[in-house]
Tab-separated table of C-alpha atoms in Angstrom:
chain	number	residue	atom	x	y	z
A	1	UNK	CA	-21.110	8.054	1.544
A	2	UNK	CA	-19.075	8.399	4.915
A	3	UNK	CA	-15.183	7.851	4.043
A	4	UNK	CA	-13.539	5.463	6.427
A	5	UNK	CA	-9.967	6.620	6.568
A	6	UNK	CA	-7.042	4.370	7.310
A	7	UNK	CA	-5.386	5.540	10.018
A	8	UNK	CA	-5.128	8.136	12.804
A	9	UNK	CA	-4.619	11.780	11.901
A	10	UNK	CA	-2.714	12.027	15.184
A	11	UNK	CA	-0.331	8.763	15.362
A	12	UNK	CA	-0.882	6.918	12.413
A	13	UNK	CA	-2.265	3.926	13.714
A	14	UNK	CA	-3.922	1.597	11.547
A	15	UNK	CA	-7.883	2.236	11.825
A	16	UNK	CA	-9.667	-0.902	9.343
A	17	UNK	CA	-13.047	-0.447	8.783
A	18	UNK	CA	-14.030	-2.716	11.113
A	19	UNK	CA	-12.117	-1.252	13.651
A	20	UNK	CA	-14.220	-0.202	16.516
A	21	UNK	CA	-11.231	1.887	17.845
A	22	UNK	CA	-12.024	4.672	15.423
A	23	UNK	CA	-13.551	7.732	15.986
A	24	UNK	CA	-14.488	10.555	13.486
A	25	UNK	CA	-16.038	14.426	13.626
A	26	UNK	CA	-18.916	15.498	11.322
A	27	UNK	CA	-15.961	16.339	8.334
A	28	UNK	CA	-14.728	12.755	9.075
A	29	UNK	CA	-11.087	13.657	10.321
A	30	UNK	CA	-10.640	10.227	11.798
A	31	UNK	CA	-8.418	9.734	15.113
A	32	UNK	CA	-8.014	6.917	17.158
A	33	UNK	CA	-10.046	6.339	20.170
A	34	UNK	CA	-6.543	6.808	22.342
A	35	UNK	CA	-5.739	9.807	20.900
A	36	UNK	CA	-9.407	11.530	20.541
A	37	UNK	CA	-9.891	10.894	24.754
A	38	UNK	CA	-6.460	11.358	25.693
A	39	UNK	CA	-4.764	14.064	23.299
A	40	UNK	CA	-7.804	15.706	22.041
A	41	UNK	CA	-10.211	15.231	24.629
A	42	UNK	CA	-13.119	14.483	22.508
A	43	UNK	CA	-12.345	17.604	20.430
A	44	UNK	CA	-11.356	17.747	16.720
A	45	UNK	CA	-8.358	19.892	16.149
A	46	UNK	CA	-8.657	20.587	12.858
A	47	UNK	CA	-12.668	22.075	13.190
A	48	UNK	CA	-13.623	21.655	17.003
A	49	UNK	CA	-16.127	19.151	16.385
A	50	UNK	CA	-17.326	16.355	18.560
A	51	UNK	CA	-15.331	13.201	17.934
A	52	UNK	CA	-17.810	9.995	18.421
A	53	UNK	CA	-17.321	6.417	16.820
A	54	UNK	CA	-17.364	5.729	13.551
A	55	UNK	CA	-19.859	3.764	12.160
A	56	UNK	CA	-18.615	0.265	10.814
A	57	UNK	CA	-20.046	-0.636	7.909
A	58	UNK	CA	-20.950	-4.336	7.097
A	59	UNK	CA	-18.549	-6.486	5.675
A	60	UNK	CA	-20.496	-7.217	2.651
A	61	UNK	CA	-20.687	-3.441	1.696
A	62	UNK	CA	-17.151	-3.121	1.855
A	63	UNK	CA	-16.914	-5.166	-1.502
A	64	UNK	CA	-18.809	-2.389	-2.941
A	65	UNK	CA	-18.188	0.692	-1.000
A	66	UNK	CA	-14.685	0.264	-0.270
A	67	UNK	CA	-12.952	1.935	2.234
A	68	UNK	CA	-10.237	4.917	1.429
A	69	UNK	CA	-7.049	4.310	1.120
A	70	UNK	CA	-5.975	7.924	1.133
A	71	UNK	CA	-4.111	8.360	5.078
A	72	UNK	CA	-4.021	11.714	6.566
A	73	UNK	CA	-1.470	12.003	9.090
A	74	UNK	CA	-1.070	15.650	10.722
A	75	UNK	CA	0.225	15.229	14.310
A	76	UNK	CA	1.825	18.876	14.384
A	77	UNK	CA	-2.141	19.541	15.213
A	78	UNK	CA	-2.337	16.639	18.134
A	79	UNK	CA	0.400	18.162	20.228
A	80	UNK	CA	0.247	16.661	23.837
């Protein structure tokens, strides 16, 4: 099950589920779409991944299959 983190790992901006702002790697480090084209430029720092949206999964499967609650925030590795 993909994890849809809270926040960016680069300024800690709030990323809900539904957020269509977000954008993840294939080891779902999870940055905001400001941050992933400007900072990172489409490049995850922490594996060098391709950063693409995030899937948004349905409201009624969030009941279910919540989203995490666990925030990583690491922006010693987003330095501009």
């Amino acid at each position: 099950m993909l994890v849809l983190r809270p926040g960016c790992e680069c300024c800690n901006r709030d990323l809900p589920p539904e957020s269509a702002e977000a954008r993840i790697c294939s080891f779902e480090c999870t940055f905001c779409r400001s941050c992933a084209e400007a900072v990172l430029k489409g490049s995850c720092p922490n594996c060098g991944g391709e950063l693409v949206a995030r899937p948004r999964r349905p409201a009624e499967k969030l009941a279910k299959f919540a989203a995490s609650a666990k925030r990583v925030y690491k922006p010693e590795g987003c330095a501009k």
